[in-house]
Short mmCIF file of C-alpha atoms in Angstrom, two decimals:
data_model
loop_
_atom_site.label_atom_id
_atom_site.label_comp_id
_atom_site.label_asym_id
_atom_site.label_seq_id
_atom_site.Cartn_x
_atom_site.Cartn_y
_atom_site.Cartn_z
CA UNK X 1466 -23.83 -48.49 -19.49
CA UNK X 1467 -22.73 -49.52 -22.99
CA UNK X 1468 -25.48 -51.30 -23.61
CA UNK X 1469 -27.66 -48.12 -23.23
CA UNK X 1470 -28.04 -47.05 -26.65
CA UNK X 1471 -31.22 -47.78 -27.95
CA UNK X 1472 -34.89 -47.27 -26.05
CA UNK X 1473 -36.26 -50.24 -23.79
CA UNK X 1474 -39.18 -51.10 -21.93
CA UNK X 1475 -38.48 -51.49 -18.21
CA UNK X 1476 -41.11 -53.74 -16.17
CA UNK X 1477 -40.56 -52.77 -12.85
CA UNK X 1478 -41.52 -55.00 -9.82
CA UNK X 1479 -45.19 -54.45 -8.89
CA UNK X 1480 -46.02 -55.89 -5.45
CA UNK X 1481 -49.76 -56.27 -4.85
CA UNK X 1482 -51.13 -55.54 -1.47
CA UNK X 1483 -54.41 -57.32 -0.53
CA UNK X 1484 -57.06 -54.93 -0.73
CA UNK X 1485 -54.80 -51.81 0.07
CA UNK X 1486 -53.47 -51.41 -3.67
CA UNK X 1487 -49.45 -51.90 -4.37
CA UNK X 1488 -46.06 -51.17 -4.55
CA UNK X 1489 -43.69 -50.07 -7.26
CA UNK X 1490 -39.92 -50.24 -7.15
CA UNK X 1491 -36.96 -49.01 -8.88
CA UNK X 1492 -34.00 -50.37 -7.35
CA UNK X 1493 -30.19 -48.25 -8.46
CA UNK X 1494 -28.76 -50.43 -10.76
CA UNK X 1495 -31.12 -52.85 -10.82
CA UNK X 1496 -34.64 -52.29 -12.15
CA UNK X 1497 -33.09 -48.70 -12.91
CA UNK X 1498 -29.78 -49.85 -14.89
CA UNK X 1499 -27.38 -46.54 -13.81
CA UNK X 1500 -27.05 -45.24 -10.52
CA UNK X 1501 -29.58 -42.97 -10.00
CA UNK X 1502 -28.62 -39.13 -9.22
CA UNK X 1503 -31.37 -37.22 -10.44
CA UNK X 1504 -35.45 -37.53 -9.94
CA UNK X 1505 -38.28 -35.24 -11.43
CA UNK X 1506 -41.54 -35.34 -11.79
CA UNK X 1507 -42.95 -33.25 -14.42
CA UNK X 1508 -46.57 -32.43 -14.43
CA UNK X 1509 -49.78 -29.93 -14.45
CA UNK X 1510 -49.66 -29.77 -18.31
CA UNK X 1511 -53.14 -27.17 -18.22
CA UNK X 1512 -53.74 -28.38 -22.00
CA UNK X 1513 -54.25 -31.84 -23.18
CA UNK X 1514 -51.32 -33.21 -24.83
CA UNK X 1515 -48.85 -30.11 -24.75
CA UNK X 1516 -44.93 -31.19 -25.67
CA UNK X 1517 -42.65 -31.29 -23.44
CA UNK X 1518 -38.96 -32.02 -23.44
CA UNK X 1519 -37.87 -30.88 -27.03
CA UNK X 1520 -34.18 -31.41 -26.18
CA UNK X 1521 -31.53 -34.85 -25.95
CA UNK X 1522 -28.88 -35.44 -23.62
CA UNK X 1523 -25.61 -35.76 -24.39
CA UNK X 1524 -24.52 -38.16 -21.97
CA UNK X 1525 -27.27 -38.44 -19.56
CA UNK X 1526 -29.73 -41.77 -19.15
CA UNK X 1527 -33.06 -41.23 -18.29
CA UNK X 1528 -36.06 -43.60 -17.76
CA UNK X 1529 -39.48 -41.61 -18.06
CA UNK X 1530 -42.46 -43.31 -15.48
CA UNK X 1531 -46.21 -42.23 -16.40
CA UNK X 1532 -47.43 -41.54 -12.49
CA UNK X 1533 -50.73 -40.00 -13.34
CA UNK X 1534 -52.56 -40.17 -16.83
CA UNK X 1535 -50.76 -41.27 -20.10
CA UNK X 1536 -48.04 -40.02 -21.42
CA UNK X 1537 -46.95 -40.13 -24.99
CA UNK X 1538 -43.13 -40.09 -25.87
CA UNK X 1539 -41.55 -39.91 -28.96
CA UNK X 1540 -37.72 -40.04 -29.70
CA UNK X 1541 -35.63 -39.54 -33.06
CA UNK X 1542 -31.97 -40.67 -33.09
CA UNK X 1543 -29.37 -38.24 -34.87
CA UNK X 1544 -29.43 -40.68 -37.96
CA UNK X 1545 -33.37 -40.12 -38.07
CA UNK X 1546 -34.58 -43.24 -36.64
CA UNK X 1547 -37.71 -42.56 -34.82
CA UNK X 1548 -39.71 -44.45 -31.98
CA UNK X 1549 -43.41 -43.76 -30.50
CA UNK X 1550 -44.15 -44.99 -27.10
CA UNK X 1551 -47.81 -44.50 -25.24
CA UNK X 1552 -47.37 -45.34 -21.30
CA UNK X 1553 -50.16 -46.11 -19.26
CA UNK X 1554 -49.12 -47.87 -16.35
CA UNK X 1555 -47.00 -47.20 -13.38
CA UNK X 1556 -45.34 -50.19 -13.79
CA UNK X 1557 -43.15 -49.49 -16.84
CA UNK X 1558 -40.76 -47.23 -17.71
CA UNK X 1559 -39.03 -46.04 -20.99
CA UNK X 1560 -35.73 -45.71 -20.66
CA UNK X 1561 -34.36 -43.46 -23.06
CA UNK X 1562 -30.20 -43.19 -23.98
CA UNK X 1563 -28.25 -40.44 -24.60
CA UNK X 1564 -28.50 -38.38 -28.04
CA UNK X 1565 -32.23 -38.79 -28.22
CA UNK X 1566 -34.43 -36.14 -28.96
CA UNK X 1567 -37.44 -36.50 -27.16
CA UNK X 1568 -41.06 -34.98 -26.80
CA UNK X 1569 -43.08 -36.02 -24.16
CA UNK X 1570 -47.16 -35.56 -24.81
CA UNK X 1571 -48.87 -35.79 -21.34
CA UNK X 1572 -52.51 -35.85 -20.57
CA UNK X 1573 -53.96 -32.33 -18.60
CA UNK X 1574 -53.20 -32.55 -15.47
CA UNK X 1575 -51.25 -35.64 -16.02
CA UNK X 1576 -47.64 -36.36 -14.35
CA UNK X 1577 -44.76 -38.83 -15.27
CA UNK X 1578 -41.63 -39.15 -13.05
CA UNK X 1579 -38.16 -39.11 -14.69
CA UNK X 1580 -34.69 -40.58 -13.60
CA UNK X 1581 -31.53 -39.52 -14.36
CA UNK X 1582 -28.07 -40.85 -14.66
CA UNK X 1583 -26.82 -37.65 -14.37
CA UNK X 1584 -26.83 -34.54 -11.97
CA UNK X 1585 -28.22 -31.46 -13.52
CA UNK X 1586 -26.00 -29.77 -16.30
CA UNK X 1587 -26.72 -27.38 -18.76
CA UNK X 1588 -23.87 -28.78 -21.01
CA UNK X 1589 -25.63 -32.14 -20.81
CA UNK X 1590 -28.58 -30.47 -23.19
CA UNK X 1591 -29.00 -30.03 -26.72
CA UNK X 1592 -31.68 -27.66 -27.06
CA UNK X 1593 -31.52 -26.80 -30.43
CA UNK X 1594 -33.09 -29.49 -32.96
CA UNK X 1595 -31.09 -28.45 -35.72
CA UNK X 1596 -27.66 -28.25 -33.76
CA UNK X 1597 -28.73 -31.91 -32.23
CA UNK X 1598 -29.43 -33.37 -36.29
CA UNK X 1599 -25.62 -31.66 -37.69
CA UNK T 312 -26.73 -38.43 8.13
CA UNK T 313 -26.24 -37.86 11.57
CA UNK T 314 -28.70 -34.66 11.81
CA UNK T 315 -31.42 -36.92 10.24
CA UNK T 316 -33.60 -37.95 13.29
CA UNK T 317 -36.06 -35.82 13.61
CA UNK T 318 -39.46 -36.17 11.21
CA UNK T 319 -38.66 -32.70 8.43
CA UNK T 320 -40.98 -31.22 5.83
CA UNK T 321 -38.50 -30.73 2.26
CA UNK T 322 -39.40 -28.27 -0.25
CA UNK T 323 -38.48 -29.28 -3.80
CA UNK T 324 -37.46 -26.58 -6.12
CA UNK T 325 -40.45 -26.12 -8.63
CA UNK T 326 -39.97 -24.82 -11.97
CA UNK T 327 -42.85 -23.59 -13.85
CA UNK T 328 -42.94 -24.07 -17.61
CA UNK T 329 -45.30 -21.09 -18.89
CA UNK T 330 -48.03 -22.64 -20.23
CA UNK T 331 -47.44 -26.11 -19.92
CA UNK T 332 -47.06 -26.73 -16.32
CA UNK T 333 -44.14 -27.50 -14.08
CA UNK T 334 -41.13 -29.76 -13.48
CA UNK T 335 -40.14 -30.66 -9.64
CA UNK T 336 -36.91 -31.91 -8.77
CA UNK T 337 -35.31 -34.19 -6.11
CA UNK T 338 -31.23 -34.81 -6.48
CA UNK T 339 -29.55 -37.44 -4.46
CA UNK T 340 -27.66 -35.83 -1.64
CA UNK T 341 -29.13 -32.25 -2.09
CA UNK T 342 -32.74 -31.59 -1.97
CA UNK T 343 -32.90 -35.24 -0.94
CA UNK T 344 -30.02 -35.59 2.21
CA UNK T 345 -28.79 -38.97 0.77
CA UNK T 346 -27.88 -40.85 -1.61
CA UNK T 347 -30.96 -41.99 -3.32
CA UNK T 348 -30.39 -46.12 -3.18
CA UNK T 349 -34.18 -47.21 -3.90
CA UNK T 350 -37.15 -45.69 -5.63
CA UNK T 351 -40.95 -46.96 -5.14
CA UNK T 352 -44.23 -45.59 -5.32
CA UNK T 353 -47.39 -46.77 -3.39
CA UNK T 354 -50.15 -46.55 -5.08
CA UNK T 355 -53.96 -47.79 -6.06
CA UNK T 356 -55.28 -47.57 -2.56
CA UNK T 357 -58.70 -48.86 -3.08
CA UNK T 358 -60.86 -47.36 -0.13
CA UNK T 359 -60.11 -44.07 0.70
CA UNK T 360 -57.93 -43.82 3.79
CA UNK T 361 -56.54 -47.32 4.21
CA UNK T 362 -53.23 -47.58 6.00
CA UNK T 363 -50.36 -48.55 4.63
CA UNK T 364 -46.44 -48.56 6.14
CA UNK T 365 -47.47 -49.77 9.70
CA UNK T 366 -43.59 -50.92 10.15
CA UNK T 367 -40.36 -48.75 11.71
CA UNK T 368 -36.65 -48.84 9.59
CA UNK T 369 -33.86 -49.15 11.67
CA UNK T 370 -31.67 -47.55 9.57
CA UNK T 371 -33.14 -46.71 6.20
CA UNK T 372 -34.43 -42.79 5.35
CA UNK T 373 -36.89 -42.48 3.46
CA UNK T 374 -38.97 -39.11 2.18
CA UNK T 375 -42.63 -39.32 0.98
CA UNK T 376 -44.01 -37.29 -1.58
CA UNK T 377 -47.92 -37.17 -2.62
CA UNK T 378 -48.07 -37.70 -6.11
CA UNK T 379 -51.73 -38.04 -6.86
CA UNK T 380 -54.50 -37.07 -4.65
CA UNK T 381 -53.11 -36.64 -0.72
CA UNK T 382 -51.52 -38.74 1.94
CA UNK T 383 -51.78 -38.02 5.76
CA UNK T 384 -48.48 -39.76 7.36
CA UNK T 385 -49.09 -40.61 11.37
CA UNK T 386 -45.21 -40.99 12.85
CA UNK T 387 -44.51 -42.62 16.45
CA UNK T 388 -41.22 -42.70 17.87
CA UNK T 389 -39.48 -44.99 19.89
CA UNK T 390 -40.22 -43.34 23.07
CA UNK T 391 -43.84 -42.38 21.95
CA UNK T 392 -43.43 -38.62 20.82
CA UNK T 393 -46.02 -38.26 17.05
CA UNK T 394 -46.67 -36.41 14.49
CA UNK T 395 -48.77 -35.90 11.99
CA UNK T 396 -48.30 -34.93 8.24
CA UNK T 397 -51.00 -33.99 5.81
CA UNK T 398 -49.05 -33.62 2.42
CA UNK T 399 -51.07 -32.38 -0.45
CA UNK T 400 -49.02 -31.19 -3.03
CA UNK T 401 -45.89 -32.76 -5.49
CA UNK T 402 -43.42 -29.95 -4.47
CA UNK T 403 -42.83 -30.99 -0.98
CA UNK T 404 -41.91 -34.38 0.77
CA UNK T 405 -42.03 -36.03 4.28
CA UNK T 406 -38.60 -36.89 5.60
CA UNK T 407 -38.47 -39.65 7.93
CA UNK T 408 -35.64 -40.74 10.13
CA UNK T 409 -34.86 -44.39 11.35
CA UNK T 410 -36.79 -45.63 14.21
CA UNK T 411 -40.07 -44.18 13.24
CA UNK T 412 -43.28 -46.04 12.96
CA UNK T 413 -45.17 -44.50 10.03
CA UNK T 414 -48.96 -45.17 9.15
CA UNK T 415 -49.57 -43.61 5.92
CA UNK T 416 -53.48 -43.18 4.90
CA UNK T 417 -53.97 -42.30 0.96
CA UNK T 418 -56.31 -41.08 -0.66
CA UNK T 419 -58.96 -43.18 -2.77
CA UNK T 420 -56.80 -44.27 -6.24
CA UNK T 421 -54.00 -42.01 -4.91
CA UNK T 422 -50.28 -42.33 -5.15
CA UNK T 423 -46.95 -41.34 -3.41
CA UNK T 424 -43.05 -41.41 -4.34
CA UNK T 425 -40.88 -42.88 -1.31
CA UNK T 426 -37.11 -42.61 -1.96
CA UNK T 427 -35.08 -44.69 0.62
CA UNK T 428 -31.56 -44.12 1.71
CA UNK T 429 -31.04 -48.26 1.63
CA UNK T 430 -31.98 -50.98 -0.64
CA UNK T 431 -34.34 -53.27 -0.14
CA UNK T 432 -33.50 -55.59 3.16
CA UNK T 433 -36.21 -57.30 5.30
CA UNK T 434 -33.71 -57.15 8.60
CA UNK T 435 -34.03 -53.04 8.01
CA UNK T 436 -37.75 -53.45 8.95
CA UNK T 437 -39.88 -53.68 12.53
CA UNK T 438 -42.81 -54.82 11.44
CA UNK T 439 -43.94 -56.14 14.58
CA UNK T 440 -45.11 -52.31 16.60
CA UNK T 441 -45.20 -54.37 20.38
CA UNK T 442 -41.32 -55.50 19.41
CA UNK T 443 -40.98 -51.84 18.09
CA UNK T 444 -41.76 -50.56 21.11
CA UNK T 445 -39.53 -53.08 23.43
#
């Protein structure tokens, strides 16, 4: 997990079935690089492109999926660095480390799945952008 | 694990974000009864209504949930009881026991989530349904 400090591409394993379509997998510490204890999908924005998000984790790892539509993410470190990601396909993910602020843009009716290192806690979130930039 | 052998409809908890949609969540050993090992999502289904699954899991658990568009899941057991699943919306999922053989028809360009109890192991599968139902 100390390597999870800055935001990476994950390809995940795409398995093509003749004429039926395909399968996607993320594998618990494999594709996925934490054990995984936490999954949500987030979707049904009613207006094109409305942010989501607007918080960072304090310790939680989470890789962000775009299931239906595109979704546009983009993080800022605490020093200001800031990164832009568009995903499109089903078959990449954006993992995204701790102590990043994040706002996720999603298409209407668009959905993107999200997993999480951690279980759900409040304390994990920084909700407040200027408390998360002091 | 013991209690998981019969075919059970889950209901996610669904959190609605006023104005900008909603955010559905599955944790590892609550809403999901396990701990979530493996993540995939099938997907792309090029005619409307082809079959996919046609195998049985002798041990893995796996729950289904429609992502995009609908799934109908067709379960047989062992001793040749079915069922039959039409899941439509994000907020609930399919749960599956062991020793099921599952035909799962999507809709055209749809997509579901699976989360298995096991990872990935070709002796987990029955893919043969005459040695399935030896």
């Amino acid at each position: 997990m100390e390597l999870l400090t800055l935001p990476l591409i994950i390809s995940f394993k795409k398995i093509e079935v003749a004429g039926k379509g395909s399968l996607i997998v993320g594998e618990s510490e494999k594709e996925i690089p934490f054990p995984v204890k936490r999954v949500y999908w987030v979707e049904g924005a009613l207006n094109d492109l409305e942010v989501r998000g607007n918080h960072a984790h304090k310790t939680s790892v989470q890789v962000v999926v775009a299931m239906k539509g595109a979704v546009r993410i983009e993080l800022e470190s605490k020093e200001g660095e800031t990164f832009s990601f568009h995903l499109k396909n089903s078959d990449e993910g954006l993992l995204i480390p701790p102590m990043y602020w994040r706002k996720l843009f999603l298409e209407k009716n668009g959905s993107c799945l999200c997993f999480a290192s951690k279980e759900y806690s409040e304390e994990d979130y920084i909700r407040e952008y200027s408390v998360f930039k002091q």
